[in-house]
Amino acid sequence: MMIIFDYMNMNENPLPSTTPTSPSDLAKRIRNFLIVIAAVILSVAVFLGVRTDATSTSLPQLAEASIPVDVALSNGKPTLIEFYANWCTSCQAMAPELNEIKQQYAEKLNFVMLNVDNSKWLPELLKYRVDGIPHFVYLNQKAETIAQTIGEIPRNILEANLDALIAENPLPYTQASGQVSAFNSPLTLDKSSTSDPRSHGAQVN
């Protein structure tokens, strides 16, 4: 038996071949890929920026949302007063967590914020002997001073004090103190009434 190959047909129907990619097509693909990558990076950056703006907390915002001091002293709830200043780095550092704590305890506590740069609060500055900030004052339901702490305080310590304040128990961390932003207090006291010298950032009991 003889097998005869049809060379003519084979020549007329050659096997398909792959067309090589031209340099211009390769450049277009690289450009499109880079555009996609840039779009993804930009989208992530915008998302993170919006999220940061939404979750950031400023001291003026906290102060504006705080309870007026006269209301806090008369509504029968325990109160946390914070003496602060917008330039105080320790106050700024605590602001996000304080905002969360405020929301957590909003139904049980008054949160009052007094700016030490506002001369309106001179009587309170004098009463609580404020010479370093942040300065926290804990008041019971009768607006009586229970304790005072100064400086940047860890959240768990602050929450423990607030839980005790609400339950009318002794505060566990009355001697707590942290990083303080000292300021030139505008208070002028009679030397006869200040036998114990005070220094900026000292613990107030």
XYZ file of C-alpha atoms in Angstrom:
205
model
C 0.000 0.000 0.000
C 1.322 3.361 -0.912
C 0.586 6.483 0.980
C 0.661 9.606 -1.102
C 0.875 12.938 0.715
C -1.035 15.842 -0.712
C 1.831 18.304 -0.689
C -0.208 20.801 -2.602
C -2.968 20.998 0.005
C -0.453 21.150 2.813
C 1.175 24.113 1.177
C -2.166 25.854 0.676
C -3.219 25.408 4.348
C -0.195 26.078 6.496
C -0.309 25.779 10.272
C -1.438 28.961 12.063
C 1.341 31.079 13.469
C 1.419 33.592 16.330
C 1.764 37.180 15.260
C 4.587 38.835 17.206
C 3.651 41.804 19.446
C 4.843 45.083 18.076
C 6.751 47.529 20.320
C 3.881 50.034 20.093
C 1.351 47.482 21.415
C 3.661 46.559 24.296
C 4.048 50.221 25.227
C 0.269 50.652 25.266
C -0.167 47.651 27.559
C 2.458 48.934 29.985
C 0.863 52.385 29.979
C -2.614 50.963 30.665
C -1.223 48.807 33.480
C 0.454 51.807 35.096
C -2.774 53.817 34.824
C -4.692 51.064 36.643
C -2.075 50.867 39.405
C -2.117 54.662 39.844
C -5.925 54.659 40.040
C -5.883 51.981 42.747
C -3.267 53.840 44.805
C -5.215 57.105 44.499
C -8.446 55.423 45.575
C -6.793 53.920 48.661
C -5.235 57.270 49.581
C -8.559 59.077 49.270
C -10.305 56.408 51.362
C -7.728 56.580 54.130
C -7.796 60.375 54.095
C -11.581 60.509 54.427
C -11.492 57.895 57.161
C -8.850 59.822 59.089
C -10.851 63.051 58.849
C -13.991 61.269 59.995
C -12.330 59.675 63.032
C -10.113 62.554 64.122
C -11.153 64.532 67.163
C -10.212 68.119 67.947
C -10.247 69.783 71.354
C -12.568 72.613 70.211
C -15.058 70.005 68.996
C -14.944 68.185 72.319
C -15.317 71.412 74.257
C -18.258 72.542 72.162
C -20.047 69.237 72.786
C -19.317 69.193 76.536
C -21.862 69.940 79.264
C -21.944 73.530 80.600
C -20.368 73.594 84.027
C -23.415 75.126 85.727
C -25.634 72.359 84.350
C -23.183 69.670 85.409
C -23.081 70.957 88.964
C -26.860 70.837 89.340
C -28.196 67.827 87.428
C -27.400 65.163 90.025
C -24.838 63.252 87.951
C -21.167 62.719 88.751
C -18.865 64.932 86.717
C -15.445 64.834 85.142
C -13.952 68.282 84.524
C -10.942 68.638 82.266
C -8.861 71.800 82.229
C -7.163 71.997 78.850
C -5.709 74.288 76.167
C -5.757 73.948 72.397
C -1.946 74.108 72.293
C -1.524 71.383 74.937
C 0.107 68.367 73.279
C -0.916 66.022 76.101
C -4.518 67.199 75.804
C -4.412 66.667 72.047
C -3.011 63.167 72.486
C -5.860 62.182 74.821
C -8.642 63.764 72.738
C -9.549 60.721 70.566
C -9.816 58.351 73.520
C -11.635 60.938 75.612
C -14.171 61.300 72.850
C -14.765 57.531 72.884
C -14.996 57.495 76.682
C -17.438 60.388 76.580
C -19.717 58.429 74.252
C -19.349 55.336 76.408
C -20.341 57.100 79.647
C -22.598 59.826 78.239
C -25.727 58.611 80.032
C -24.063 58.311 83.441
C -21.570 61.185 83.622
C -21.184 64.859 82.871
C -18.126 65.752 80.817
C -17.030 69.358 81.239
C -14.090 71.006 79.476
C -12.681 74.356 80.604
C -10.054 76.183 78.551
C -7.330 77.620 80.795
C -6.742 80.416 78.274
C -10.264 81.726 78.850
C -10.288 84.247 81.683
C -13.908 83.297 82.357
C -12.673 80.224 84.212
C -10.303 82.043 86.582
C -12.442 81.186 89.630
C -12.305 77.497 88.738
C -8.558 77.675 88.077
C -8.112 79.169 91.521
C -10.485 76.752 93.230
C -8.791 73.637 91.857
C -5.250 75.066 91.878
C -4.616 74.328 88.211
C -1.039 74.879 87.076
C -0.501 71.952 84.703
C -2.720 70.424 82.052
C -4.559 68.261 81.351
C -5.963 68.571 84.859
C -8.914 66.332 85.749
C -11.360 66.944 88.583
C -13.767 64.206 89.724
C -17.023 65.378 91.299
C -19.706 63.173 92.847
C -23.464 63.483 92.387
C -23.520 66.332 94.917
C -20.864 68.257 92.988
C -18.337 67.590 95.736
C -14.691 67.144 94.773
C -13.628 63.515 95.188
C -10.181 63.579 93.611
C -7.951 65.297 91.079
C -5.360 63.910 88.686
C -2.904 65.619 86.372
C -1.333 64.685 83.088
C -1.839 62.256 80.237
C -3.468 59.190 81.779
C -3.907 55.736 80.191
C -7.455 54.952 79.175
C -7.825 51.942 81.477
C -6.901 54.051 84.525
C -9.331 56.800 83.591
C -12.117 54.292 82.983
C -11.437 52.600 86.343
C -11.753 55.966 88.090
C -14.973 56.786 86.245
C -16.498 53.388 87.047
C -15.723 53.942 90.724
C -17.085 57.488 90.582
C -20.387 56.264 89.139
C -20.631 53.464 91.715
C -19.816 55.942 94.531
C -16.748 53.933 95.471
C -13.279 55.260 96.297
C -11.308 56.022 93.157
C -8.500 53.481 92.693
C -6.061 55.860 91.007
C -6.249 59.184 92.818
C -2.471 59.553 92.645
C -2.319 58.927 88.907
C -0.228 61.399 86.967
C 1.269 61.505 83.500
C 2.916 63.808 80.993
C 1.895 67.404 81.639
C 1.912 70.558 79.564
C 2.856 73.328 81.973
C 1.571 76.841 81.453
C 1.986 80.225 83.086
C -0.993 80.287 85.374
C -2.706 83.686 85.590
C -3.571 83.008 89.207
C -2.283 85.443 91.818
C -2.597 84.129 95.331
C -1.851 85.799 98.618
C 1.469 84.422 99.883
C -0.068 83.862 103.286
C -2.504 81.352 101.770
C 0.159 79.380 99.881
C 2.438 77.920 102.488
C 3.055 74.882 100.282
C 4.929 75.869 97.119
C 3.640 74.414 93.866
C 5.628 73.638 90.760
C 4.383 73.136 87.227
C 3.331 69.570 86.671
C 3.180 68.689 90.385
C 0.512 66.299 91.647
C -2.571 67.975 93.083
C -4.421 66.002 95.711
